[in-house]
CSV table of C-alpha atoms in Angstrom, one decimal:
chain,number,residue,atom,x,y,z
A,21,UNK,CA,-25.5,64.9,13.7
A,22,UNK,CA,-27.4,68.0,14.8
A,23,UNK,CA,-26.0,71.2,13.3
A,24,UNK,CA,-26.6,74.7,14.9
A,25,UNK,CA,-27.1,77.7,12.7
A,26,UNK,CA,-27.2,81.5,13.1
A,27,UNK,CA,-29.2,83.5,10.6
A,28,UNK,CA,-28.1,87.2,10.2
A,29,UNK,CA,-30.1,89.9,8.4
A,30,UNK,CA,-32.7,87.2,8.7
A,31,UNK,CA,-35.8,89.0,7.5
A,32,UNK,CA,-38.8,86.7,7.5
A,33,UNK,CA,-36.5,83.7,7.7
A,34,UNK,CA,-36.3,82.3,4.1
A,35,UNK,CA,-32.8,81.0,4.8
A,36,UNK,CA,-33.8,79.4,8.1
A,37,UNK,CA,-36.9,77.8,6.6
A,38,UNK,CA,-34.9,76.2,3.8
A,39,UNK,CA,-32.3,74.9,6.2
A,40,UNK,CA,-34.9,73.5,8.6
A,41,UNK,CA,-36.5,71.6,5.7
A,42,UNK,CA,-33.4,69.3,5.3
A,43,UNK,CA,-33.8,66.0,7.1
A,44,UNK,CA,-31.5,63.1,7.8
A,45,UNK,CA,-32.2,59.4,6.8
A,46,UNK,CA,-34.4,59.0,9.9
A,47,UNK,CA,-36.6,61.9,8.8
A,48,UNK,CA,-35.4,64.2,11.5
A,49,UNK,CA,-34.4,67.9,10.9
A,50,UNK,CA,-30.6,68.4,10.6
A,51,UNK,CA,-30.3,72.1,11.3
A,52,UNK,CA,-31.5,73.9,14.4
A,53,UNK,CA,-31.3,77.8,14.7
A,54,UNK,CA,-29.8,79.1,17.9
A,55,UNK,CA,-29.7,82.8,17.2
A,56,UNK,CA,-30.9,85.3,14.6
A,57,UNK,CA,-30.9,89.1,14.0
A,58,UNK,CA,-32.7,91.7,12.0
A,59,UNK,CA,-33.0,95.4,12.1
A,60,UNK,CA,-36.6,95.5,11.0
A,61,UNK,CA,-39.0,95.0,13.9
A,62,UNK,CA,-41.8,93.4,11.9
A,63,UNK,CA,-39.4,91.0,10.2
A,64,UNK,CA,-38.0,89.9,13.6
A,65,UNK,CA,-41.6,89.3,14.8
A,66,UNK,CA,-42.3,87.3,11.7
A,67,UNK,CA,-39.2,85.2,12.3
A,68,UNK,CA,-40.0,84.6,15.9
A,69,UNK,CA,-43.6,83.7,15.2
A,70,UNK,CA,-42.5,80.9,12.9
A,71,UNK,CA,-39.2,79.7,14.4
A,72,UNK,CA,-39.1,80.5,18.1
A,73,UNK,CA,-38.1,83.5,20.2
A,74,UNK,CA,-34.5,83.8,19.3
A,75,UNK,CA,-34.4,86.5,16.7
A,76,UNK,CA,-32.9,89.6,18.3
A,77,UNK,CA,-34.2,92.9,17.0
A,78,UNK,CA,-31.7,95.7,16.6
A,79,UNK,CA,-28.7,97.1,14.8
A,80,UNK,CA,-26.1,94.4,14.4
A,81,UNK,CA,-23.2,96.8,15.0
A,82,UNK,CA,-24.7,98.1,18.3
A,83,UNK,CA,-25.4,94.5,19.4
A,84,UNK,CA,-21.8,93.4,18.8
A,85,UNK,CA,-20.5,96.5,20.6
A,86,UNK,CA,-22.6,95.6,23.7
A,87,UNK,CA,-20.2,93.8,26.1
A,88,UNK,CA,-23.2,92.0,27.7
A,89,UNK,CA,-24.1,90.3,24.4
A,90,UNK,CA,-23.0,86.7,24.1
A,91,UNK,CA,-23.2,85.1,20.6
A,92,UNK,CA,-23.9,81.3,21.0
A,93,UNK,CA,-21.7,78.6,19.5
A,94,UNK,CA,-22.8,77.5,16.1
A,95,UNK,CA,-21.7,75.3,13.2
A,96,UNK,CA,-23.0,77.5,10.4
A,97,UNK,CA,-23.7,81.2,9.9
A,98,UNK,CA,-26.0,82.2,7.1
A,99,UNK,CA,-27.3,85.5,5.9
A,100,UNK,CA,-27.7,88.2,3.3
A,101,UNK,CA,-26.2,91.5,4.3
A,102,UNK,CA,-28.4,94.3,2.8
A,103,UNK,CA,-27.7,94.3,-0.9
A,104,UNK,CA,-28.8,97.9,-1.9
A,105,UNK,CA,-25.2,99.0,-1.6
A,106,UNK,CA,-24.2,96.8,-4.6
A,107,UNK,CA,-27.4,97.1,-6.6
A,108,UNK,CA,-27.3,98.7,-10.0
A,109,UNK,CA,-30.5,100.5,-9.0
A,110,UNK,CA,-28.5,102.4,-6.4
A,111,UNK,CA,-26.7,105.3,-8.1
A,112,UNK,CA,-24.8,106.2,-4.9
A,113,UNK,CA,-23.6,102.7,-4.2
A,114,UNK,CA,-19.9,103.8,-4.1
A,115,UNK,CA,-20.6,105.7,-0.9
A,116,UNK,CA,-23.2,103.4,0.6
A,117,UNK,CA,-22.2,102.3,4.1
A,118,UNK,CA,-24.4,99.2,3.9
A,119,UNK,CA,-21.8,97.6,1.7
A,120,UNK,CA,-19.7,97.2,4.8
A,121,UNK,CA,-22.3,95.1,6.7
A,122,UNK,CA,-20.4,92.0,5.7
A,123,UNK,CA,-17.9,92.9,8.4
A,124,UNK,CA,-20.2,92.3,11.4
A,125,UNK,CA,-21.4,89.1,9.5
A,126,UNK,CA,-17.8,87.8,9.5
A,127,UNK,CA,-17.3,88.9,13.1
A,128,UNK,CA,-20.2,86.8,14.2
A,129,UNK,CA,-18.8,83.9,12.2
A,130,UNK,CA,-15.7,84.4,14.4
A,131,UNK,CA,-17.5,84.8,17.7
A,132,UNK,CA,-19.7,81.7,17.1
A,133,UNK,CA,-16.6,79.7,16.0
A,134,UNK,CA,-18.6,78.4,13.1
A,135,UNK,CA,-17.0,75.9,10.7
A,136,UNK,CA,-19.0,77.1,7.6
A,137,UNK,CA,-20.7,80.3,6.5
A,138,UNK,CA,-23.0,81.0,3.6
A,139,UNK,CA,-23.5,84.6,2.4
A,140,UNK,CA,-26.2,85.7,-0.1
A,141,UNK,CA,-26.2,88.9,-2.1
A,142,UNK,CA,-26.9,90.5,-5.4
A,143,UNK,CA,-24.8,89.2,-8.3
A,144,UNK,CA,-22.8,92.5,-8.5
A,145,UNK,CA,-21.1,91.6,-5.3
A,146,UNK,CA,-18.9,89.1,-7.0
A,147,UNK,CA,-17.3,91.7,-9.2
A,148,UNK,CA,-16.8,94.3,-6.5
A,149,UNK,CA,-13.8,95.3,-4.4
A,150,UNK,CA,-15.8,94.2,-1.4
A,151,UNK,CA,-15.8,90.6,-2.6
A,152,UNK,CA,-12.0,90.7,-2.6
A,153,UNK,CA,-12.0,92.0,0.9
A,154,UNK,CA,-14.5,89.3,2.0
A,155,UNK,CA,-12.2,86.7,0.6
A,156,UNK,CA,-9.1,88.2,2.2
A,157,UNK,CA,-10.8,88.4,5.7
A,158,UNK,CA,-12.2,84.9,5.3
A,159,UNK,CA,-8.8,83.4,4.3
A,160,UNK,CA,-7.1,85.1,7.3
A,161,UNK,CA,-9.6,83.4,9.6
A,162,UNK,CA,-8.9,79.9,8.2
A,163,UNK,CA,-11.8,79.7,5.6
A,164,UNK,CA,-11.6,78.6,2.0
A,165,UNK,CA,-14.4,80.2,0.0
A,166,UNK,CA,-16.2,79.4,-3.3
A,167,UNK,CA,-18.7,81.8,-5.0
A,168,UNK,CA,-21.2,81.6,-7.8
A,169,UNK,CA,-24.2,83.2,-9.3
A,170,UNK,CA,-27.2,80.9,-9.0
A,171,UNK,CA,-30.6,81.1,-10.7
A,172,UNK,CA,-33.4,79.9,-8.4
A,173,UNK,CA,-35.4,78.4,-11.3
A,174,UNK,CA,-32.5,75.9,-11.8
A,175,UNK,CA,-33.2,74.6,-8.3
A,176,UNK,CA,-37.0,74.1,-8.5
A,177,UNK,CA,-38.1,77.6,-7.5
A,178,UNK,CA,-40.8,79.1,-9.8
A,179,UNK,CA,-38.9,82.3,-10.2
A,180,UNK,CA,-36.0,83.6,-12.3
A,181,UNK,CA,-34.1,85.0,-9.3
A,182,UNK,CA,-30.4,85.4,-9.8
A,183,UNK,CA,-28.3,85.8,-6.6
A,184,UNK,CA,-24.6,85.5,-5.6
A,185,UNK,CA,-23.8,82.9,-3.0
A,186,UNK,CA,-20.5,82.6,-1.1
A,187,UNK,CA,-19.7,79.4,0.8
A,188,UNK,CA,-16.8,79.4,3.2
A,189,UNK,CA,-15.4,76.5,5.2
A,190,UNK,CA,-12.8,75.8,7.8
A,191,UNK,CA,-13.2,72.1,7.3
A,192,UNK,CA,-12.0,71.8,3.7
A,193,UNK,CA,-12.3,73.4,0.3
A,194,UNK,CA,-16.0,73.4,-0.4
A,195,UNK,CA,-15.5,72.9,-4.2
A,196,UNK,CA,-16.6,69.3,-3.9
A,197,UNK,CA,-20.1,70.4,-3.1
A,198,UNK,CA,-20.4,74.0,-4.3
A,199,UNK,CA,-22.1,75.2,-6.4
A,200,UNK,CA,-24.9,72.6,-6.0
A,201,UNK,CA,-25.9,70.6,-9.0
A,202,UNK,CA,-28.9,72.0,-10.8
A,203,UNK,CA,-32.1,70.0,-10.3
A,204,UNK,CA,-34.2,71.7,-13.0
A,205,UNK,CA,-33.6,72.8,-16.6
A,206,UNK,CA,-35.1,75.4,-19.0
A,207,UNK,CA,-37.3,73.3,-21.3
A,208,UNK,CA,-37.0,76.0,-24.0
A,209,UNK,CA,-33.3,75.7,-24.2
A,210,UNK,CA,-32.5,73.4,-27.2
A,211,UNK,CA,-28.8,74.1,-27.2
A,212,UNK,CA,-26.4,71.5,-25.9
A,213,UNK,CA,-25.7,72.1,-22.2
A,214,UNK,CA,-23.0,70.8,-19.9
A,215,UNK,CA,-24.7,67.8,-18.2
A,216,UNK,CA,-22.1,67.8,-15.4
A,217,UNK,CA,-23.9,70.9,-14.1
A,218,UNK,CA,-27.1,69.0,-13.5
A,219,UNK,CA,-28.4,66.1,-11.4
A,220,UNK,CA,-29.5,63.1,-13.3
A,221,UNK,CA,-33.1,63.3,-14.4
A,222,UNK,CA,-33.3,67.0,-13.9
A,223,UNK,CA,-36.9,68.2,-14.3
A,224,UNK,CA,-38.3,71.2,-16.3
A,225,UNK,CA,-38.4,74.6,-14.6
A,226,UNK,CA,-41.4,75.1,-12.3
A,227,UNK,CA,-43.8,77.7,-13.6
A,228,UNK,CA,-46.2,80.4,-12.6
A,229,UNK,CA,-49.0,77.9,-13.4
A,230,UNK,CA,-47.5,75.4,-11.1
A,231,UNK,CA,-47.3,77.9,-8.2
A,232,UNK,CA,-50.6,79.8,-8.4
A,233,UNK,CA,-53.1,78.3,-10.8
A,234,UNK,CA,-55.1,76.8,-8.0
A,235,UNK,CA,-55.8,80.1,-6.3
A,236,UNK,CA,-59.3,81.7,-6.6
A,237,UNK,CA,-59.8,85.3,-7.5
A,238,UNK,CA,-58.6,87.5,-4.6
A,239,UNK,CA,-61.0,88.9,-2.1
A,240,UNK,CA,-60.9,92.2,-0.3
A,241,UNK,CA,-58.0,94.6,0.0
A,242,UNK,CA,-56.6,93.7,3.4
A,243,UNK,CA,-54.8,90.9,5.2
A,244,UNK,CA,-57.3,88.3,6.6
A,245,UNK,CA,-56.0,86.3,9.5
A,246,UNK,CA,-52.4,85.2,10.2
A,247,UNK,CA,-52.0,82.2,7.8
A,248,UNK,CA,-53.8,80.2,5.2
A,249,UNK,CA,-53.9,80.8,1.5
A,250,UNK,CA,-56.6,83.5,1.9
A,251,UNK,CA,-54.7,85.5,4.5
A,252,UNK,CA,-52.5,87.3,1.9
A,253,UNK,CA,-54.6,86.7,-1.2
A,254,UNK,CA,-56.2,90.2,-1.4
A,255,UNK,CA,-56.4,92.8,-4.2
A,256,UNK,CA,-56.0,96.5,-4.5
A,257,UNK,CA,-58.3,99.5,-5.4
A,258,UNK,CA,-56.9,100.5,-8.8
A,259,UNK,CA,-58.0,103.7,-10.6
A,260,UNK,CA,-60.2,103.5,-13.7
A,261,UNK,CA,-57.1,104.5,-15.8
A,262,UNK,CA,-55.2,101.5,-14.4
A,263,UNK,CA,-58.0,99.2,-15.1
A,264,UNK,CA,-58.2,100.5,-18.7
A,265,UNK,CA,-54.5,99.8,-19.1
A,266,UNK,CA,-54.8,96.3,-17.7
A,267,UNK,CA,-57.6,95.5,-20.3
A,268,UNK,CA,-55.5,97.1,-23.1
A,269,UNK,CA,-52.8,94.4,-22.8
A,270,UNK,CA,-54.8,91.2,-22.2
A,271,UNK,CA,-52.3,88.6,-23.4
A,272,UNK,CA,-49.6,87.1,-21.3
A,273,UNK,CA,-46.1,88.5,-22.0
A,274,UNK,CA,-47.4,91.9,-23.0
A,275,UNK,CA,-45.9,95.0,-21.3
A,276,UNK,CA,-45.7,98.8,-21.5
A,277,UNK,CA,-44.3,98.7,-25.1
A,278,UNK,CA,-47.5,96.9,-26.2
A,279,UNK,CA,-49.6,99.4,-24.3
A,280,UNK,CA,-47.8,102.2,-26.1
A,281,UNK,CA,-48.4,100.4,-29.4
A,282,UNK,CA,-52.1,99.6,-29.0
A,283,UNK,CA,-53.2,102.4,-26.7
A,284,UNK,CA,-50.8,105.4,-26.8
A,285,UNK,CA,-53.5,107.6,-25.2
A,286,UNK,CA,-53.3,105.5,-22.1
A,287,UNK,CA,-49.5,105.5,-21.9
A,288,UNK,CA,-47.7,108.0,-19.6
A,289,UNK,CA,-45.3,110.3,-21.2
A,290,UNK,CA,-42.5,109.2,-18.9
A,291,UNK,CA,-42.8,105.7,-20.4
A,292,UNK,CA,-42.9,107.0,-24.0
A,293,UNK,CA,-39.7,108.9,-23.3
A,294,UNK,CA,-38.0,106.2,-21.4
A,295,UNK,CA,-35.7,104.2,-23.7
A,296,UNK,CA,-33.3,102.6,-21.2
A,297,UNK,CA,-33.0,101.5,-17.6
A,298,UNK,CA,-36.0,99.5,-16.2
A,299,UNK,CA,-38.0,99.0,-19.3
A,300,UNK,CA,-39.8,95.7,-18.6
A,301,UNK,CA,-42.6,97.5,-16.8
A,302,UNK,CA,-46.3,97.0,-16.6
A,303,UNK,CA,-45.9,93.5,-18.0
A,304,UNK,CA,-47.9,90.3,-17.7
A,305,UNK,CA,-46.3,87.1,-16.4
A,306,UNK,CA,-46.4,84.0,-18.6
A,307,UNK,CA,-48.3,81.0,-17.3
A,308,UNK,CA,-45.7,78.4,-18.5
A,309,UNK,CA,-42.5,80.2,-17.4
A,310,UNK,CA,-41.1,81.0,-14.0
A,311,UNK,CA,-42.0,84.4,-12.5
A,312,UNK,CA,-39.6,87.3,-12.9
A,313,UNK,CA,-37.6,88.3,-9.7
A,314,UNK,CA,-40.0,89.2,-6.9
A,315,UNK,CA,-38.9,92.5,-5.4
A,316,UNK,CA,-40.4,94.5,-2.5
A,317,UNK,CA,-43.0,96.4,-4.6
A,318,UNK,CA,-44.3,93.5,-6.6
A,319,UNK,CA,-47.9,94.8,-6.0
A,320,UNK,CA,-47.2,97.8,-8.2
A,321,UNK,CA,-47.2,96.7,-11.9
A,322,UNK,CA,-45.5,100.0,-12.9
A,323,UNK,CA,-42.5,98.7,-11.1
A,324,UNK,CA,-42.0,95.5,-13.2
A,325,UNK,CA,-43.6,92.5,-14.8
A,326,UNK,CA,-46.1,91.9,-12.0
A,327,UNK,CA,-49.5,91.6,-13.7
A,328,UNK,CA,-51.3,88.3,-13.5
A,329,UNK,CA,-51.1,86.2,-16.7
A,330,UNK,CA,-54.8,86.3,-17.3
A,331,UNK,CA,-56.7,88.3,-14.7
A,332,UNK,CA,-56.7,92.1,-15.0
A,333,UNK,CA,-54.8,92.9,-11.8
A,334,UNK,CA,-51.3,92.8,-10.2
A,335,UNK,CA,-50.2,89.7,-8.4
A,336,UNK,CA,-51.2,89.3,-4.7
A,337,UNK,CA,-49.0,89.0,-1.7
A,338,UNK,CA,-49.9,85.3,-1.5
A,339,UNK,CA,-48.8,84.7,-5.1
A,340,UNK,CA,-45.6,86.5,-4.5
A,341,UNK,CA,-45.0,84.4,-1.4
A,342,UNK,CA,-45.6,81.3,-3.4
A,343,UNK,CA,-43.0,82.4,-6.0
A,344,UNK,CA,-40.6,82.6,-3.1
A,345,UNK,CA,-41.8,79.2,-1.9
A,346,UNK,CA,-43.2,80.3,1.5
A,347,UNK,CA,-45.9,77.8,2.5
A,348,UNK,CA,-49.4,79.1,3.0
A,349,UNK,CA,-49.3,78.4,6.7
A,350,UNK,CA,-46.3,80.7,7.2
A,351,UNK,CA,-47.2,83.6,9.5
A,352,UNK,CA,-46.2,87.1,8.4
A,353,UNK,CA,-46.3,90.1,10.8
A,354,UNK,CA,-46.8,93.8,10.0
A,355,UNK,CA,-48.6,95.9,7.5
A,356,UNK,CA,-49.2,95.1,3.9
A,357,UNK,CA,-46.2,97.1,2.8
A,358,UNK,CA,-44.0,95.5,5.5
A,359,UNK,CA,-45.1,92.0,4.6
A,360,UNK,CA,-44.3,92.8,0.9
A,361,UNK,CA,-40.9,94.0,1.9
A,362,UNK,CA,-40.3,90.8,3.8
A,363,UNK,CA,-41.4,88.6,0.9
A,364,UNK,CA,-39.3,90.5,-1.7
A,365,UNK,CA,-36.2,90.6,0.4
A,366,UNK,CA,-36.2,87.0,1.4
A,367,UNK,CA,-33.9,84.3,0.2
A,368,UNK,CA,-36.1,82.0,-1.9
A,369,UNK,CA,-36.9,79.0,0.4
A,370,UNK,CA,-36.2,76.4,-2.2
A,371,UNK,CA,-32.8,77.9,-3.0
A,372,UNK,CA,-31.9,78.0,0.7
A,373,UNK,CA,-32.9,74.3,0.9
A,374,UNK,CA,-30.5,73.3,-1.9
A,375,UNK,CA,-27.7,75.3,-0.2
A,376,UNK,CA,-28.5,73.5,3.1
A,377,UNK,CA,-28.3,70.1,1.4
A,378,UNK,CA,-24.8,70.7,0.2
A,379,UNK,CA,-23.7,72.2,3.5
A,380,UNK,CA,-25.0,69.0,5.2
A,381,UNK,CA,-23.2,66.9,2.7
A,382,UNK,CA,-20.0,68.9,3.4
A,383,UNK,CA,-20.3,68.3,7.1
A,384,UNK,CA,-20.9,64.6,6.6
A,385,UNK,CA,-17.7,64.3,4.4
A,386,UNK,CA,-15.6,66.1,7.0
A,387,UNK,CA,-17.3,64.8,10.2
A,388,UNK,CA,-14.0,64.2,12.0
A,389,UNK,CA,-12.7,67.7,11.3
A,390,UNK,CA,-16.0,69.1,12.6
A,391,UNK,CA,-15.6,67.1,15.8
A,392,UNK,CA,-12.1,68.6,16.3
A,393,UNK,CA,-13.3,72.1,15.6
A,394,UNK,CA,-16.1,71.6,18.2
A,395,UNK,CA,-13.6,70.2,20.8
A,396,UNK,CA,-11.2,73.1,20.2
A,397,UNK,CA,-14.0,75.7,20.6
A,398,UNK,CA,-15.2,74.1,23.8
A,399,UNK,CA,-11.7,74.1,25.2
A,400,UNK,CA,-11.2,77.7,24.4
A,401,UNK,CA,-14.5,78.5,26.0
A,402,UNK,CA,-13.6,76.6,29.2
A,403,UNK,CA,-10.3,78.4,29.3
A,404,UNK,CA,-12.0,81.7,29.0
A,405,UNK,CA,-10.2,82.7,25.8
A,406,UNK,CA,-11.6,85.9,24.4
A,407,UNK,CA,-12.4,85.9,20.7
A,408,UNK,CA,-11.0,89.1,19.2
A,409,UNK,CA,-13.3,90.9,16.8
A,410,UNK,CA,-13.5,94.3,15.1
A,411,UNK,CA,-16.6,96.0,13.9
């Protein structure tokens, strides 16, 4: 059973990579991408360099409004519409038009006649009015949906990344597979947990040490080559003041509050006066815990807990990519800033792989219904039936 997927708002392709890592009992890949899209040119080039020339660069609304565009048939549509519209960091989110980009997502689900879709976004989506609208539209098109907030560390990713996932299916209610059973546990949690949420023999969370301890000290300040561990393992040129601040908080877990305590003369006034909001800044990671959420400016320690646990420096692009579970041979295109944006915006590869596993299981359980859906779609195509959409 070969399943075709479309990846929207694809970025570097974290979703696609996770799906492509799923194999059947014969060791052959289950999922094959037939179309993808992203509005960022560098991200589209990254995607195509790794997965083949089928990521279309451009505005998804313009693409759908072009009568010459033909969206190919697919079994699954995946993607993460830009999440800034829902983010708590966006004070103008009530007026943010990017919140509505789930509409073209659903229209491509319709045009491709997919049987399943998976949408990823920030957790705030699930308590928004937009979620109710997504559910309403999905139900009207024959989909039953399930949604949950999932922590990547619970699925083997060395990162405490929490994201909302929505799975919709026209085959059956996906509740028998979604959310996926957790494969990893927090070893520090001594409270009794619901074992039904976990797979048998769930392992401890993967840590910063597991992900990056083998890397040498970074060299240079620029990207070196297209792939390999060294390509993205470069440093920065910090000021002497920044270096002094790094040395003032040498222990893992320390952050700007420790800097203020031990070296107030090195602490900016804006940090001293800041009592709320983003307060976990200029912090060191812990060796034996997962990383914090990797965002697009992870190379700036003043933006979060992005200092190396031991060395006096921010984490590198390679280390951030490993926290997202991109392999060292993955090719990134674009400038240092653009590559960082691609890494921070990506769906964590290991999380995508776990989602892909349950999607595959869902298709196996309802194989006969999938065949009927494909036959109906082919019949409609042969009869020239036009799929009505609205963007």
